Each structure stands twice: as structure tokens, then as C-alpha cells.
XYZ file of C-alpha atoms in Angstrom:
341
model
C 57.567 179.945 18.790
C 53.915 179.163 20.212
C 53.233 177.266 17.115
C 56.275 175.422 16.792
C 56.295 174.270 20.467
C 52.111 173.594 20.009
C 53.290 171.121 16.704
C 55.907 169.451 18.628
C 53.708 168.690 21.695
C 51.081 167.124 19.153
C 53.784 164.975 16.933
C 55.193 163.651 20.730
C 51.309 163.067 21.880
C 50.866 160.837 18.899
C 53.861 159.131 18.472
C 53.075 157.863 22.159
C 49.381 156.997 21.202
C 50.682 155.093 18.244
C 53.671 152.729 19.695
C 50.731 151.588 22.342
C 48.930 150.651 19.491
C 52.143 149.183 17.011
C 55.135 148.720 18.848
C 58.340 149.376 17.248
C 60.596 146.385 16.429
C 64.027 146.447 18.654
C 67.034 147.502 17.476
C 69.881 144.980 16.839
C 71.871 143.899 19.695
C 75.638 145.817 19.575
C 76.895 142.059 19.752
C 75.109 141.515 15.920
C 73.186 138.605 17.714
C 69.787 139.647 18.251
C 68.141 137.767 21.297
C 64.549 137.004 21.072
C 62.289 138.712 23.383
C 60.379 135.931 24.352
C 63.772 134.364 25.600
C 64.456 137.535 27.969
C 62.962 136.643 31.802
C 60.986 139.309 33.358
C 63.404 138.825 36.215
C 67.126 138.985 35.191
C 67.626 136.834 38.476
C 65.669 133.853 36.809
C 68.965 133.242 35.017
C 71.157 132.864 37.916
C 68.839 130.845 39.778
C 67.561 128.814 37.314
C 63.825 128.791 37.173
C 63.905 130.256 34.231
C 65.193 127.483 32.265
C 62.721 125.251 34.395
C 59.515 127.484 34.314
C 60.513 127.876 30.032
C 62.585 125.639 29.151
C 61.726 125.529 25.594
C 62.822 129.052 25.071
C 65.701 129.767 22.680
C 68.837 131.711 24.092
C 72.545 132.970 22.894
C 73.979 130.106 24.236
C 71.444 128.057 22.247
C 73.456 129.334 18.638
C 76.457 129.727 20.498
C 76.926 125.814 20.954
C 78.718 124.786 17.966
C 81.965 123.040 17.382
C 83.027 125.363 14.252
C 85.623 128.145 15.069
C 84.399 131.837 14.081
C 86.434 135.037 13.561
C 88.191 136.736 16.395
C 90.670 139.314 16.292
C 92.365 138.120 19.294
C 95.506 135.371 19.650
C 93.209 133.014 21.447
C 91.255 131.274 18.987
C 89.532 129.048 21.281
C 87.829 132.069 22.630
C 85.777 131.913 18.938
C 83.718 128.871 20.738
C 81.736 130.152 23.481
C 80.382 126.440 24.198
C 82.267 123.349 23.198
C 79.559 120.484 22.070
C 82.017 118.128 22.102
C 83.198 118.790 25.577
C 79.914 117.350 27.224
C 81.050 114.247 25.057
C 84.009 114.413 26.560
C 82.559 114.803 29.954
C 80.386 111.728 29.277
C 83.610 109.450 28.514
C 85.547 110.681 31.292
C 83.167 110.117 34.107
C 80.821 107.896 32.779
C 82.833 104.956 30.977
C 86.635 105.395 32.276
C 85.756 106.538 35.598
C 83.234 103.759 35.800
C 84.530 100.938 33.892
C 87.777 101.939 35.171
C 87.230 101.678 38.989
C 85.146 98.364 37.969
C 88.747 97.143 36.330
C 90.752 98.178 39.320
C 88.381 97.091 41.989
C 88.238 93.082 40.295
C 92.267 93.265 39.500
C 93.075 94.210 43.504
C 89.879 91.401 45.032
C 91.326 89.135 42.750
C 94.767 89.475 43.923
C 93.256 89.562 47.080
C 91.763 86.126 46.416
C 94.418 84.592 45.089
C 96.601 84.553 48.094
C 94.263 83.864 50.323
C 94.007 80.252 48.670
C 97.402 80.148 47.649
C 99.291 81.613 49.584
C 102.884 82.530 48.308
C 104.141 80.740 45.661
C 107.127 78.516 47.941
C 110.254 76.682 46.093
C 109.737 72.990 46.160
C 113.601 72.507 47.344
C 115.050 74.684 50.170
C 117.115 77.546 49.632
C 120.769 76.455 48.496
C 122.388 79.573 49.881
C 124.489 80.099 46.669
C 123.879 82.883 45.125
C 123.931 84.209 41.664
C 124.020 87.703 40.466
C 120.946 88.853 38.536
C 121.351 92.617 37.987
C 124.002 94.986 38.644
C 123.177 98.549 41.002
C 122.704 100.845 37.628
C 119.804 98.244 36.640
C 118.462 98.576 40.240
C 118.321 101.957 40.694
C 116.433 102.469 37.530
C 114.240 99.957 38.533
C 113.415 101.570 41.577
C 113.125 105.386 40.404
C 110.333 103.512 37.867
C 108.585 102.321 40.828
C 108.684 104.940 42.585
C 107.678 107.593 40.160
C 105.527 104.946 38.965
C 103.531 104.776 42.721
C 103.749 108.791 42.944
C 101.679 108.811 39.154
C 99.408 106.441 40.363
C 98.538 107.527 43.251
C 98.352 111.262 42.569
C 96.431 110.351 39.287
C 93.957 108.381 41.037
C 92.686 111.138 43.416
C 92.582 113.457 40.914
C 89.694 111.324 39.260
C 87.849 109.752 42.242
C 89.273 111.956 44.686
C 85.864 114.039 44.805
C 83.862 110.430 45.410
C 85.413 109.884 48.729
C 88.215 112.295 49.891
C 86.584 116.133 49.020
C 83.102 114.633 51.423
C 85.937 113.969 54.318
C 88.071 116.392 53.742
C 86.166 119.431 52.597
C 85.971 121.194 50.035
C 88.895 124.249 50.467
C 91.114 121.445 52.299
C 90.709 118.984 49.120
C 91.613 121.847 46.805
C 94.866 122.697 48.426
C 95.299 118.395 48.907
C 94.558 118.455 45.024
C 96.628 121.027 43.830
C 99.425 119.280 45.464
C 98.738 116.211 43.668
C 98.143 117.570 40.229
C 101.803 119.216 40.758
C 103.273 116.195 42.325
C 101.915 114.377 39.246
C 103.303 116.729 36.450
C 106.567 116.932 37.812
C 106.961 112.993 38.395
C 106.092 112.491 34.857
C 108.881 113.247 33.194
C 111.307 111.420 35.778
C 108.920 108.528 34.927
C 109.534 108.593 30.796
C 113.016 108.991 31.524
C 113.216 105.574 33.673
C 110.716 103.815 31.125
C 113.491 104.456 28.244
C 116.904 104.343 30.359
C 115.217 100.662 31.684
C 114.479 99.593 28.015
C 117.715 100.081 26.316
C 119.241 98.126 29.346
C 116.713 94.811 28.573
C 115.272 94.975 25.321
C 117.680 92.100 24.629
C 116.818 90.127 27.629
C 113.555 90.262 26.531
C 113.671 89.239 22.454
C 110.768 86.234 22.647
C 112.542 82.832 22.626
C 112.174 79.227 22.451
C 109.980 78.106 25.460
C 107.848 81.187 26.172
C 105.107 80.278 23.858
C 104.910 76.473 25.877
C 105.181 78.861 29.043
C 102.493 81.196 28.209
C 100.022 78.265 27.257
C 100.329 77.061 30.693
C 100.546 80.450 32.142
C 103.765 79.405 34.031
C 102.992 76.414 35.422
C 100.626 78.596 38.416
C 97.708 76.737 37.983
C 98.762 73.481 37.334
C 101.401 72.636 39.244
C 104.022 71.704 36.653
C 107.893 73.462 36.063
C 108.050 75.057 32.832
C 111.546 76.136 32.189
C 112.133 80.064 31.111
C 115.100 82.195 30.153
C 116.506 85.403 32.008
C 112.949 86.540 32.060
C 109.614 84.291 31.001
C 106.962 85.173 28.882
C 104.818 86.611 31.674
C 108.004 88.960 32.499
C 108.525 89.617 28.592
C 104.416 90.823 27.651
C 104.912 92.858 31.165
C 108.014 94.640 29.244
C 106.541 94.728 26.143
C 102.835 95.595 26.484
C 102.772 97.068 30.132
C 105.886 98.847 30.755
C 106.741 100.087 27.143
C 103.554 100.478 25.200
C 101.641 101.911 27.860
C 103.911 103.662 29.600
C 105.198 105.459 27.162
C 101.484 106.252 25.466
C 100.908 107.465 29.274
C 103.658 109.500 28.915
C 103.275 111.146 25.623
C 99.997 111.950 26.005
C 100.791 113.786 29.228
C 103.495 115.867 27.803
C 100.418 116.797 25.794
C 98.357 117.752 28.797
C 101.328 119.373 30.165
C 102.027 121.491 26.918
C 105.329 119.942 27.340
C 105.767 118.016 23.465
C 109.043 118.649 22.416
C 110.767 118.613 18.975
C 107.515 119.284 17.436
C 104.607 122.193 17.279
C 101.180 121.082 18.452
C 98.034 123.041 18.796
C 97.017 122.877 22.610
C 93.322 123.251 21.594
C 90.335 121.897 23.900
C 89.410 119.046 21.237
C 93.316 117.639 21.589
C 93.488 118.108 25.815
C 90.489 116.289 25.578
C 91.571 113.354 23.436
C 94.849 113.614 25.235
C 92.684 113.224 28.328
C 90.885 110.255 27.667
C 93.908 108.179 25.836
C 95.913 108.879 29.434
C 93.485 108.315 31.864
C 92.430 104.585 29.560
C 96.034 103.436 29.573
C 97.042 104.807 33.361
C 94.018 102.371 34.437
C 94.724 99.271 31.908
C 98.841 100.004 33.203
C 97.999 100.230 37.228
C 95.913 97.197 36.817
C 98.604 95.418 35.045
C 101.188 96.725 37.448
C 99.297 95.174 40.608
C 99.935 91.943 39.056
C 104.038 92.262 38.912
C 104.414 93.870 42.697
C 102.426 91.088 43.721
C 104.545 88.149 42.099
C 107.675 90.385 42.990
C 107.008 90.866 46.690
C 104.695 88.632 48.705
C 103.287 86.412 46.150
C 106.324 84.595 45.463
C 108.970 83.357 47.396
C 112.634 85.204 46.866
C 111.244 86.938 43.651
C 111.872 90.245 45.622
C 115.931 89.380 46.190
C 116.903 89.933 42.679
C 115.885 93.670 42.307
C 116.598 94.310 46.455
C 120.267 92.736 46.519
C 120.980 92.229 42.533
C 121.414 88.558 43.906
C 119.106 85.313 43.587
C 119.264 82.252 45.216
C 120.720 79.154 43.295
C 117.628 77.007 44.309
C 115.148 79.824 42.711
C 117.027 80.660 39.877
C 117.214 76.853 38.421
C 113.006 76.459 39.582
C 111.895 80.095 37.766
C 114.654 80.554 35.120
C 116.405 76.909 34.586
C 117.115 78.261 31.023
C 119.248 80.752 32.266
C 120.537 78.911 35.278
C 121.794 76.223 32.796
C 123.775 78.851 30.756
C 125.324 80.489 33.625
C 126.602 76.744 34.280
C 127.945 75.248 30.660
């Protein structure tokens, strides 16, 4: 027993002596990824705080390898969870607040100033003959309220979707930061569940004037001249004119309905059809909603303008469903002649 416990008290004695002198390599990590040593901070708390990746930033790390767009193997339903870090998602992050956000509040900014200057040396656009006090039916209540539930919802997107992008520029610094959370998560529900209402409008609205608004004879003449605005001079138009028509066409019905199918996306809401909710198609999703939601609202400040205080009795049709005689032979003559044969 002597002897044995005398040999085992040597073989410990130089075991220690020789890892001094050739230390043993580490044993693989029980995640199979082995970290080099040189990437390990003599302080764990250098990684929370950050002066490690300031003091060596150079080193290599897990999350170095781990940054990869190509799915791996996991056992689990959630195969995002086989991409630790998304590459592609700080491209995302790029688009979103570097060109959209920026571009995009550039775009909105120029569309309201120029509105803005517009009136101020215009004024309202006023009918060179006064008001007959005849008046003609333009649209009946079922075209009205549809009109007005677009709006509406319309407003509610736009305004809700706005301060969920620039909301932390201007409102989180006033409001705080708990505050603008709870004021946020209002508006991101506000915004989902006005979305739908709003698709619903955009396709009830385009079955009931997708005739009125087939391009005709005189809208190219009235386009050229941009209705007459700038120069002065009466170009006739139908039920609606050209401006009215590419509002329908391009603003209204393109847009607005690639607004709203890429937010059915974002809400996981796509129906008839199986899509994969992965992070690569919420972010394209995100960036094709956000683009058009800008190029739309900038569009859209354009027709309230013209339909409310930029020209005179433009607002009567949609608020009554009846025009005056005067404005409906000066804007429309087309249709004002037909209604008279």
C-alpha cells in the first residue's frame, strides 16, 4: 500500500511539472464549435460592456462563423432558429432606415411644402362663372360611403404607419421611452386591424368605377396640359379626367393593393395560399410596403388637396353626391354634355 500510494504521488508530481512545461490542448466545446482561446476575455464582463471588442477587435468569435445566410440542421419546428445571425438583415436594416426612411421623409417633406406653396400663390382654384344653383347628381350614398371608409382607413394607415417609422426621431425623445411603447403598440394594432377594412374598400370602390375610368378621347390632350392648372385654358374631361383616372389606376389600385398584400404578409394573414413567414420574406415584405405606403401618401396629399381646399366645390360631389351645374360643365363638360343630349 506504501508503494502504491509513494508511485501515485510521483506520477501526480510529474504530470503537474510537465503541463507547466506543455500544456494540454482543450477539449472540444459540447456545442462541436470550438472557440479559440485567444478570442476568450480575461474578464467575461468585457463582453457585456464592450471593451472587449474595442481593446481586440480583430479577434475571431462564435458569432464570427455563426453569421451566415445558409440554414443548418435543427431538430426543432423553427427553422429560422438554424441562423443565429442573419447577414442579410443588416442589409435590410440599411434599406429601411437609410434609403426609405431617408429618401422617404425627403419625398414627403417636398410633396406637403409644395402643396404648401402652391396655394399660397394660387390660392383655390375658383369657377370662372358663379354657381348656377342647379344641381346634378354625381354619386349615389353606397359610392360615398365607400369612399369615405377608404379615407378613413386610409388616414388611420397613414398615420399609424408613419410613427411607427419616424416615431422614435421625434415622439419617443418627448414622450419617453415606456410612454412611446405603450403609444406604439397601439398604433402597430390600430394599423393591422385597419388594413384589412382598407383592401376591402380599395376592391368594393374599384368594381363600382373601373368603367368610369376606361381612358378616353380627351385625356391624353388633358394630361399634356396637366388640366389646364398652369396655363389657364379649359380642357374638357369625362366623368373623371386623366389626373382622376392615373389617381385610380396607379395610386389607388396598384399601390394600394401592393400595400395591402404585402401587409397580409407582415401580418401572416395571406390567404388561399401557403407562404413561408421566414425573416428574408418579412423583410422583403417590409421594404416593398413601407416604398409604396410613402410613393401612395405622397400621391394621396395631392387628391385631398384638389378635393377639399384647393378647388372650389370639388368637395360637394363626395359630401352631398351632388355638384353644381356651373362646376360640372367647367371640370367635366364631357360628361355635363351627355347628361344633357
Amino acid at each position: 500500500m506504501l508503494v502504491v500510494t509513494a508511485s501515485l504521488s510521483l506520477t501526480l508530481a510529474s504530470g503537474m511539472s510537465f503541463a507547466e512545461r506543455a500544456p494540454m490542448a482543450p477539449m472540444p466545446s459540447p456545442s462541436g464549435v470550438d472557440i479559440p482561446a485567444s478570442s476568450v476575455p480575461a474578464n467575461p464582463n468585457a463582453l457585456a460592456n464592450g471593451t472587449q471588442a474595442q481593446s481586440q477587435p480583430a479577434n475571431p468569435s462564435i458569432f464570427t462563423s455563426a453569421n451566415s445566410d445558409p440554414y443548418n440542421y435543427v431538430s426543432i419546428p423553427d427553422k429560422e432558429a438554424s441562423v443565429l445571425i442573419q447577414r442579410s438583415g443588416q442589409q435590410w436594416r440599411v434599406i429601411r432606415n437609410g434609403i426609405i426612411t431617408v429618401y422617404g421623409g425627403w419625398l414627403l417633406a417636398f410633396a406637403f411644402f409644395g402643396i404648401v406653396a402652391v396655394y399660397t400663390l394660387k390660392g383655390s382654384i375658383k369657377l370662372h362663372e358663379p354657381m348656377s344653383g342647379v344641381k346634378i347628381k354625381r354619386f349615389g350614398a353606397f359610392d360615398r360611403i365607400t369612399h369615405w371608409v377608404m379615407a378613413f382607413s386610409f388616414i388611420g394607415l397613414a398615420f399609424t404607419g408613419l410613427m411607427i417609422l419616424y416615431g422614435k426621431y421625434f415622439a419617443m425623445p418627448l414622450m419617453g421611452g415606456m410612454a412611446y411603447g405603450s403609444f406604439l403598440m397601439a398604433c402597430k394594432n390600430i394599423h393591422n386591424f385597419t388594413g384589412p377594412l382598407f383592401t376591402l374598400s380599395i376592391v368594393i370602390f374599384f368594381l363600382l368605377f373601373v368603367g368610369k375610368n376606361i381612358p378616353e378621347k380627351g385625356d391624353l390632350q388633358w394630361l399634356l396640359s396637366f388640366g389646364g392648372m398652369f396655363s389657364g385654358k379649359h380642357v374638357p374631361a369625362g366623368f373623371f379626367n386623366m389626373g382622376e383616372k392615373f389617381w385610380f389606376w396607379f395610386g389607388m389600385t396598384f399601390l394600394g393593393l401592393l400595400i395591402s398584400a404585402s401587409g397580409f404578409v407582415l401580418d401572416m394573414i395571406v390567404p388561399f395560399m401557403s407562404i413561408e413567414y421566414t425573416r428574408g420574406t418579412m423583410q422583403i415584405a417590409n421594404i416593398i410596403h413601407s416604398s409604396a405606403a410613402i410613393l401612395m401618401t405622397t400621391m394621396a396629399m395631392g387628391h385631398i388637396y384638389i378635393g377639399t381646399i384647393g378647388m372650389q366645390g370639388s368637395i360637394d360631389g363626395m359630401k352631398t353626391g351632388y355638384v353644381d351645374a356651373t362646376w360640372a360643365k367647367e371640370h367635366h363638360e364631357l360628361w355635363y354634355d351627355k347628361l344633357n343630349k
